[in-house]
């Protein structure tokens, strides 16, 4: 289950860390206890809109920017959760076994081996 308070806490922590600021500095500026701010950043407490506004002001970042980041992360988390549940229910398509081919990097040192095998039957490819 995706928890909004955890995503919000992660975004707030990243904003603070990008600025190289401590919890103490931000909590003092936002006029919120250090412990409570820490719990908000760890997703253990729900931040009210007033508290979120004070934290955003202390970080000198727009609340809309914070919420946009949270929204983006929520979308990614939902997609990942959906993909995980779909993967469990629907078996993955069979992929052909490929013959070994050496791949060489720009420096001339082989980095990995890739196996390529031609398909046993012809396949029509249609461009969309």
Short mmCIF file of C-alpha atoms in Angstrom, two decimals, residues 8 12 26-27 29-33 36-37 40 46-59 61 63 67:
data_model
loop_
_atom_site.label_atom_id
_atom_site.label_comp_id
_atom_site.label_asym_id
_atom_site.label_seq_id
_atom_site.Cartn_x
_atom_site.Cartn_y
_atom_site.Cartn_z
CA UNK A 8 5.64 13.62 1.26
CA UNK A 12 10.65 17.17 2.12
CA UNK A 26 14.56 23.81 9.28
CA UNK A 27 12.58 22.99 12.42
CA UNK A 29 12.81 28.27 10.91
CA UNK A 30 9.44 26.50 10.52
CA UNK A 31 8.75 26.80 14.28
CA UNK A 32 8.04 23.10 14.63
CA UNK A 33 9.76 20.71 17.02
CA UNK A 36 7.96 16.22 14.93
CA UNK A 37 9.70 17.35 11.73
CA UNK A 40 7.06 13.94 9.20
CA UNK A 46 0.70 13.34 8.78
CA UNK A 47 1.56 16.98 8.11
CA UNK A 48 -1.38 19.37 8.27
CA UNK A 49 -1.66 21.95 5.51
CA UNK A 50 -0.54 24.63 7.98
CA UNK A 51 2.51 22.63 9.02
CA UNK A 52 3.35 21.79 5.42
CA UNK A 53 3.12 25.48 4.54
CA UNK A 54 5.48 26.39 7.41
CA UNK A 55 7.99 23.72 6.34
CA UNK A 56 7.85 24.83 2.70
CA UNK A 57 8.37 28.46 3.77
CA UNK A 58 11.35 27.41 5.89
CA UNK A 59 12.78 25.51 2.91
CA UNK A 61 10.20 26.16 -1.81
CA UNK A 63 4.17 24.01 -1.77
CA UNK A 67 3.12 18.51 -4.11
#
